[in-house]
Every structure is written in C-alpha cells, then in structure tokens.
PDB file of C-alpha atoms in Angstrom:
ATOM      1  CA  MET A   4     -14.557 -24.502 -57.710  1.00 51.00           C
ATOM      2  CA  ARG A   5     -14.875 -21.550 -55.175  1.00 52.00           C
ATOM      3  CA  ALA A   6     -14.307 -24.092 -52.413  1.00 51.00           C
ATOM      4  CA  ILE A   7     -11.091 -25.427 -53.957  1.00 50.00           C
ATOM      5  CA  ALA A   8      -9.953 -21.928 -54.534  1.00 46.00           C
ATOM      6  CA  GLY A   9     -10.750 -20.847 -50.934  1.00 48.00           C
ATOM      7  CA  ARG A  10      -8.823 -24.068 -49.592  1.00 48.00           C
ATOM      8  CA  LEU A  11      -5.826 -23.125 -51.807  1.00 45.00           C
ATOM      9  CA  THR A  12      -5.756 -19.644 -50.784  1.00 49.00           C
ATOM     10  CA  LEU A  13      -5.950 -20.714 -47.145  1.00 43.00           C
ATOM     11  CA  MET A  14      -3.123 -23.208 -47.687  1.00 47.00           C
ATOM     12  CA  ILE A  15      -0.900 -20.683 -49.330  1.00 47.00           C
ATOM     13  CA  ALA A  16      -1.615 -18.278 -46.544  1.00 47.00           C
ATOM     14  CA  VAL A  17      -0.572 -20.914 -43.874  1.00 44.00           C
ATOM     15  CA  ILE A  18       2.592 -21.868 -45.785  1.00 50.00           C
ATOM     16  CA  VAL A  19       3.578 -18.238 -46.327  1.00 48.00           C
ATOM     17  CA  SER A  20       2.983 -17.259 -42.606  1.00 51.00           C
ATOM     18  CA  GLY A  21       4.752 -20.398 -41.563  1.00 48.00           C
ATOM     19  CA  LEU A  22       7.912 -19.503 -43.615  1.00 44.00           C
ATOM     20  CA  SER A  23       7.774 -15.970 -42.401  1.00 46.00           C
ATOM     21  CA  VAL A  24       7.719 -17.104 -38.710  1.00 45.00           C
ATOM     22  CA  ALA A  25      10.511 -19.569 -39.334  1.00 44.00           C
ATOM     23  CA  GLY A  26      12.773 -16.683 -40.648  1.00 46.00           C
ATOM     24  CA  CYS A  27      12.125 -14.673 -37.559  1.00 49.00           C
ATOM     25  CA  THR A  28      14.378 -16.730 -35.229  1.00 49.00           C
ATOM     26  CA  SER A  29      15.589 -14.783 -32.340  1.00 53.00           C
ATOM     27  CA  ARG A  30      19.078 -14.838 -30.810  1.00 55.00           C
ATOM     28  CA  PRO A  31      19.448 -17.018 -27.676  1.00 58.00           C
ATOM     29  CA  ALA A  32      19.447 -15.082 -24.381  1.00 64.00           C
ATOM     30  CA  VAL A  33      22.677 -14.809 -22.668  1.00 65.00           C
ATOM     31  CA  ASP A  34      23.073 -16.945 -19.648  1.00 71.00           C
ATOM     32  CA  GLU A  35      23.254 -14.871 -16.357  1.00 75.00           C
ATOM     33  CA  ARG A  36      26.270 -16.694 -15.014  1.00 71.00           C
ATOM     34  CA  PHE A  37      28.184 -15.674 -18.212  1.00 71.00           C
ATOM     35  CA  VAL A  38      27.352 -12.089 -17.848  1.00 75.00           C
ATOM     36  CA  GLN A  39      28.310 -11.907 -14.150  1.00 76.00           C
ATOM     37  CA  ALA A  40      31.944 -12.216 -15.113  1.00 76.00           C
ATOM     38  CA  PHE A  41      31.868  -8.559 -16.053  1.00 77.00           C
ATOM     39  CA  ASN A  42      30.232  -7.534 -12.804  1.00 81.00           C
ATOM     40  CA  GLN A  43      33.038  -9.044 -10.674  1.00 83.00           C
ATOM     41  CA  PRO A  44      36.585  -7.890 -10.024  1.00 89.00           C
ATOM     42  CA  TYR A  45      39.133  -9.644 -12.160  1.00 91.00           C
ATOM     43  CA  GLN A  46      40.317 -12.954 -10.672  1.00 92.00           C
ATOM     44  CA  LEU A  47      43.802 -13.995 -11.358  1.00 95.00           C
ATOM     45  CA  ASP A  48      44.633 -17.330 -13.098  1.00 95.00           C
ATOM     46  CA  ALA A  49      47.325 -19.178 -14.934  1.00 95.00           C
ATOM     47  CA  GLY A  50      49.161 -17.109 -17.432  1.00 96.00           C
ATOM     48  CA  ASP A  51      48.635 -13.736 -15.791  1.00 97.00           C
ATOM     49  CA  LYS A  52      51.946 -11.732 -15.291  1.00 98.00           C
ATOM     50  CA  LEU A  53      52.011  -9.701 -12.020  1.00 98.00           C
ATOM     51  CA  ARG A  54      54.017  -6.695 -10.904  1.00 98.00           C
ATOM     52  CA  ILE A  55      54.538  -7.227  -7.201  1.00 98.00           C
ATOM     53  CA  ILE A  56      56.013  -4.266  -5.305  1.00 98.00           C
ATOM     54  CA  VAL A  57      57.260  -4.716  -1.797  1.00 97.00           C
ATOM     55  CA  PHE A  58      57.976  -1.181  -0.677  1.00 96.00           C
ATOM     56  CA  GLY A  59      61.542  -0.760   0.530  1.00 94.00           C
ATOM     57  CA  GLN A  60      62.367  -4.381  -0.484  1.00 94.00           C
ATOM     58  CA  GLU A  61      64.058  -4.221  -3.984  1.00 94.00           C
ATOM     59  CA  ASN A  62      64.896  -7.959  -3.841  1.00 93.00           C
ATOM     60  CA  LEU A  63      61.303  -8.905  -3.569  1.00 95.00           C
ATOM     61  CA  THR A  64      59.866  -6.336  -6.033  1.00 96.00           C
ATOM     62  CA  ASN A  65      59.633  -7.989  -9.592  1.00 97.00           C
ATOM     63  CA  SER A  66      57.377  -9.436 -12.224  1.00 98.00           C
ATOM     64  CA  TYR A  67      55.889 -12.854 -11.442  1.00 98.00           C
ATOM     65  CA  LYS A  68      54.024 -15.188 -13.679  1.00 97.00           C
ATOM     66  CA  VAL A  69      51.152 -17.295 -12.329  1.00 98.00           C
ATOM     67  CA  ASP A  70      52.031 -20.926 -13.405  1.00 97.00           C
ATOM     68  CA  ASP A  71      49.752 -23.619 -14.587  1.00 96.00           C
ATOM     69  CA  GLY A  72      49.061 -24.593 -11.096  1.00 96.00           C
ATOM     70  CA  GLY A  73      47.657 -21.127 -10.321  1.00 96.00           C
ATOM     71  CA  ALA A  74      50.498 -20.097  -8.080  1.00 98.00           C
ATOM     72  CA  LEU A  75      53.502 -17.887  -8.259  1.00 96.00           C
ATOM     73  CA  ALA A  76      56.907 -18.291  -6.506  1.00 96.00           C
ATOM     74  CA  MET A  77      58.401 -15.321  -4.571  1.00 96.00           C
ATOM     75  CA  PRO A  78      61.831 -15.310  -2.625  1.00 94.00           C
ATOM     76  CA  LEU A  79      61.410 -15.873   1.185  1.00 93.00           C
ATOM     77  CA  ILE A  80      57.701 -16.964   1.076  1.00 95.00           C
ATOM     78  CA  GLY A  81      58.027 -19.531  -1.753  1.00 95.00           C
ATOM     79  CA  SER A  82      54.844 -20.663  -3.561  1.00 96.00           C
ATOM     80  CA  VAL A  83      51.820 -18.293  -3.164  1.00 97.00           C
ATOM     81  CA  ALA A  84      48.155 -19.435  -4.453  1.00 97.00           C
ATOM     82  CA  ALA A  85      46.961 -16.777  -6.759  1.00 97.00           C
ATOM     83  CA  ARG A  86      44.147 -18.505  -8.821  1.00 94.00           C
ATOM     84  CA  GLY A  87      40.797 -17.180  -7.878  1.00 92.00           C
ATOM     85  CA  HIS A  88      42.122 -14.201  -5.942  1.00 96.00           C
ATOM     86  CA  THR A  89      41.738 -10.490  -7.039  1.00 96.00           C
ATOM     87  CA  ALA A  90      44.922  -8.569  -7.028  1.00 97.00           C
ATOM     88  CA  LYS A  91      43.762  -6.814  -3.756  1.00 98.00           C
ATOM     89  CA  GLN A  92      43.349 -10.149  -2.122  1.00 98.00           C
ATOM     90  CA  LEU A  93      46.680 -11.272  -3.145  1.00 98.00           C
ATOM     91  CA  GLU A  94      48.137  -8.139  -1.694  1.00 98.00           C
ATOM     92  CA  GLY A  95      46.696  -9.263   1.702  1.00 97.00           C
ATOM     93  CA  VAL A  96      48.045 -12.910   1.246  1.00 97.00           C
ATOM     94  CA  ILE A  97      51.457 -11.698   0.545  1.00 97.00           C
ATOM     95  CA  THR A  98      51.513  -9.000   3.222  1.00 97.00           C
ATOM     96  CA  SER A  99      50.430 -11.536   5.891  1.00 97.00           C
ATOM     97  CA  ARG A 100      52.967 -14.141   4.839  1.00 96.00           C
ATOM     98  CA  LEU A 101      55.853 -11.435   4.812  1.00 96.00           C
ATOM     99  CA  ALA A 102      54.659 -10.204   8.156  1.00 96.00           C
ATOM    100  CA  ALA A 103      54.520 -13.609   9.734  1.00 95.00           C
ATOM    101  CA  LYS A 104      58.167 -14.278   9.683  1.00 91.00           C
ATOM    102  CA  TYR A 105      60.172 -11.815   7.518  1.00 93.00           C
ATOM    103  CA  LEU A 106      59.258  -8.096   7.586  1.00 94.00           C
ATOM    104  CA  ARG A 107      57.814  -5.674   9.991  1.00 94.00           C
ATOM    105  CA  ASP A 108      54.689  -3.892   8.777  1.00 94.00           C
ATOM    106  CA  PRO A 109      55.330  -4.696   4.932  1.00 96.00           C
ATOM    107  CA  HIS A 110      53.509  -2.697   2.366  1.00 96.00           C
ATOM    108  CA  VAL A 111      52.675  -4.676  -0.849  1.00 97.00           C
ATOM    109  CA  SER A 112      51.154  -3.699  -4.221  1.00 98.00           C
ATOM    110  CA  VAL A 113      50.009  -6.077  -6.834  1.00 98.00           C
ATOM    111  CA  GLU A 114      48.881  -5.222 -10.402  1.00 97.00           C
ATOM    112  CA  VAL A 115      48.221  -7.098 -13.622  1.00 97.00           C
ATOM    113  CA  GLU A 116      51.163  -6.414 -15.921  1.00 96.00           C
ATOM    114  CA  GLU A 117      50.056  -8.714 -18.732  1.00 96.00           C
ATOM    115  CA  TYR A 118      46.618 -10.614 -18.718  1.00 96.00           C
ATOM    116  CA  ARG A 119      46.415 -14.250 -19.480  1.00 96.00           C
ATOM    117  CA  PRO A 120      46.123 -15.047 -23.232  1.00 97.00           C
ATOM    118  CA  PHE A 121      42.737 -15.747 -25.081  1.00 97.00           C
ATOM    119  CA  PHE A 122      42.085 -18.457 -27.635  1.00 98.00           C
ATOM    120  CA  VAL A 123      40.478 -18.435 -31.120  1.00 98.00           C
ATOM    121  CA  LEU A 124      39.312 -21.625 -32.782  1.00 97.00           C
ATOM    122  CA  GLY A 125      37.452 -22.538 -35.829  1.00 96.00           C
ATOM    123  CA  GLU A 126      36.739 -20.632 -39.111  1.00 96.00           C
ATOM    124  CA  VAL A 127      39.514 -17.965 -38.844  1.00 97.00           C
ATOM    125  CA  ASN A 128      42.637 -17.698 -40.985  1.00 97.00           C
ATOM    126  CA  SER A 129      45.177 -18.167 -37.984  1.00 96.00           C
ATOM    127  CA  ALA A 130      43.642 -20.024 -34.986  1.00 96.00           C
ATOM    128  CA  GLY A 131      45.640 -20.039 -31.808  1.00 96.00           C
ATOM    129  CA  GLN A 132      46.549 -18.376 -28.669  1.00 97.00           C
ATOM    130  CA  PHE A 133      46.945 -14.653 -28.478  1.00 97.00           C
ATOM    131  CA  PRO A 134      47.798 -11.923 -25.887  1.00 96.00           C
ATOM    132  CA  TYR A 135      44.957 -10.185 -24.493  1.00 95.00           C
ATOM    133  CA  VAL A 136      44.230  -6.470 -25.311  1.00 89.00           C
ATOM    134  CA  SER A 137      42.058  -4.150 -23.037  1.00 88.00           C
ATOM    135  CA  ASP A 138      38.365  -3.620 -24.261  1.00 90.00           C
ATOM    136  CA  MET A 139      38.475  -6.514 -26.616  1.00 95.00           C
ATOM    137  CA  THR A 140      35.489  -7.745 -28.542  1.00 96.00           C
ATOM    138  CA  GLY A 141      34.712 -10.851 -30.699  1.00 96.00           C
ATOM    139  CA  GLU A 142      35.544  -8.723 -33.710  1.00 96.00           C
ATOM    140  CA  THR A 143      38.918  -7.753 -32.288  1.00 96.00           C
ATOM    141  CA  ALA A 144      39.609 -11.263 -31.392  1.00 97.00           C
ATOM    142  CA  VAL A 145      38.872 -12.416 -35.018  1.00 97.00           C
ATOM    143  CA  ALA A 146      40.928  -9.719 -36.528  1.00 96.00           C
ATOM    144  CA  ILE A 147      43.955 -10.681 -34.340  1.00 97.00           C
ATOM    145  CA  ALA A 148      43.528 -14.275 -35.439  1.00 97.00           C
ATOM    146  CA  GLY A 149      43.805 -13.115 -39.132  1.00 96.00           C
ATOM    147  CA  GLY A 150      40.167 -12.557 -39.978  1.00 96.00           C
ATOM    148  CA  PHE A 151      37.348 -14.944 -41.030  1.00 96.00           C
ATOM    149  CA  SER A 152      37.753 -17.918 -43.319  1.00 94.00           C
ATOM    150  CA  PRO A 153      35.582 -17.807 -46.370  1.00 93.00           C
ATOM    151  CA  ARG A 154      33.327 -20.483 -44.676  1.00 94.00           C
ATOM    152  CA  ALA A 155      32.775 -18.584 -41.307  1.00 94.00           C
ATOM    153  CA  LYS A 156      29.616 -17.484 -39.706  1.00 94.00           C
ATOM    154  CA  LYS A 157      30.220 -13.911 -39.252  1.00 93.00           C
ATOM    155  CA  ASP A 158      27.458 -12.688 -36.943  1.00 94.00           C
ATOM    156  CA  MET A 159      27.765 -14.850 -33.938  1.00 94.00           C
ATOM    157  CA  ILE A 160      30.511 -16.561 -32.034  1.00 96.00           C
ATOM    158  CA  LEU A 161      30.757 -19.189 -29.397  1.00 96.00           C
ATOM    159  CA  VAL A 162      32.514 -17.914 -26.202  1.00 96.00           C
ATOM    160  CA  THR A 163      33.706 -20.349 -23.425  1.00 95.00           C
ATOM    161  CA  ARG A 164      34.812 -18.859 -20.078  1.00 92.00           C
ATOM    162  CA  LYS A 165      35.202 -19.771 -16.607  1.00 87.00           C
ATOM    163  CA  VAL A 166      32.941 -18.177 -14.074  1.00 82.00           C
ATOM    164  CA  ASP A 167      33.371 -18.985 -10.268  1.00 77.00           C
ATOM    165  CA  GLY A 168      35.133 -22.160 -11.269  1.00 79.00           C
ATOM    166  CA  VAL A 169      32.572 -23.229 -13.673  1.00 85.00           C
ATOM    167  CA  VAL A 170      33.230 -23.470 -17.462  1.00 89.00           C
ATOM    168  CA  VAL A 171      30.116 -21.893 -19.244  1.00 90.00           C
ATOM    169  CA  SER A 172      29.794 -21.721 -23.034  1.00 92.00           C
ATOM    170  CA  GLN A 173      27.527 -18.985 -24.885  1.00 92.00           C
ATOM    171  CA  GLN A 174      26.505 -18.106 -28.168  1.00 94.00           C
ATOM    172  CA  VAL A 175      26.928 -14.394 -28.432  1.00 94.00           C
ATOM    173  CA  PRO A 176      26.954 -11.578 -31.085  1.00 95.00           C
ATOM    174  CA  ILE A 177      30.385 -10.858 -32.717  1.00 95.00           C
ATOM    175  CA  ASN A 178      30.598  -7.473 -30.947  1.00 94.00           C
ATOM    176  CA  TYR A 179      30.350  -9.062 -27.535  1.00 93.00           C
ATOM    177  CA  PRO A 180      33.260  -8.268 -24.937  1.00 94.00           C
ATOM    178  CA  ILE A 181      35.912 -10.873 -24.579  1.00 96.00           C
ATOM    179  CA  LEU A 182      37.854 -11.406 -21.263  1.00 95.00           C
ATOM    180  CA  PRO A 183      41.309 -12.780 -20.630  1.00 96.00           C
ATOM    181  CA  GLY A 184      41.361 -16.548 -20.766  1.00 95.00           C
ATOM    182  CA  ASP A 185      38.278 -16.821 -22.955  1.00 96.00           C
ATOM    183  CA  THR A 186      37.998 -19.396 -25.916  1.00 97.00           C
ATOM    184  CA  VAL A 187      36.326 -17.740 -29.001  1.00 97.00           C
ATOM    185  CA  GLN A 188      35.056 -20.148 -31.515  1.00 97.00           C
ATOM    186  CA  VAL A 189      33.958 -19.091 -34.882  1.00 97.00           C
ATOM    187  CA  GLN A 190      31.529 -21.637 -36.312  1.00 95.00           C
ATOM    188  CA  GLU A 191      31.026 -22.579 -40.002  1.00 92.00           C
ATOM    189  CA  ARG A 192      28.031 -21.009 -41.727  1.00 89.00           C
ATOM    190  CA  TRP A 193      25.427 -23.235 -43.384  1.00 83.00           C
ATOM    191  CA  PHE A 194      25.446 -21.761 -46.738  1.00 72.00           C
TER     192      PHE A 194
END
C-alpha cells in the first residue's frame, strides 16, 4: 500500500511540475536584424513626402512624394531615386545633379514632411492603412485602427518591416515601437 501511495505521490508531483513548467513560456527573443532598424538613420521609401528646398530657387523648392518606384520627379533634373537613401544622402544626389548642368554651387535641404503610412491587419475594429505619428507603439497603432476586436490577442503583435531590403517579421510585445512602413498584425487569441 505504501509503495502505491509513494508512486501516486511521485506521479502527481511529476504532473504538477510539468504543468508548472508548461505555463512558464517565455517570449521569443527579438531578431537582431529587426532591432537594427532603430539604430540606423531613417531610409526613404515609397509614400514618404519630402520638403526639398533649393536655396535661392523658388521654382525648385517644393514638397515631393516618393512614388511606388521609390523615386521623385523634380523640375530640370527629372526622376531622382530616393528609396534606400537617407535625407542627407538625397541632398547630395540632388545637389550634384543640379550642379552638373543647371546651377552653380547649389545648396539643397531635404526633410521628411510626412512619413510613409503603416498598416494594421487582423483582430482590430478597422484594419487598413494609416498615417504614421512620431513615437508610435503597437498600442498606438491598434488605437488608431479602432481598438481590439473581441477575439484579439492583446499582449503580443506580429510586426513586419523591411531592414536593408530584407523583409523581417517578429512577434513583439504590444508596447514595442512601430516605424513608418511597418505592418502590424493583431492575432486571434486561443481562448
């Protein structure tokens, strides 16, 4: 009888400890490539609206939108590739193109007037494309998309972003920072 009671106690202890360990799942580590997007200067892409100032040249100073091909069209110099460049790099490209044929010692300033939109999909009340707001987190993105649906998993989101031309997806906590162009997916909870 004592042998049976001892085995039963041992089996219960093993089951309880197994269930305890199963409930202690950790959150996945964030991929280093995913995090490096925060350590790099902002790279321009389709949907960004830029304010380009060519000092002393009012006919060239204007707001320009980066098109789906990653370029913008300016008077005199035509199409200028912007995708993958920083604002500072684009200043250099425009300056050199203007200096090559049109202006003597041009001074150019490029700043982002509006960042490209971000997207929210999944278990939210109003999925879609939305304008980016500075210092945005997953919580802010969900709020802009009308909040969680009743079936939403509310502690984690799946964020997809392009880092150095490579699309990377990562499960992150809801308070994780969101960047322009990110796709935020709110998944369905299990129960």
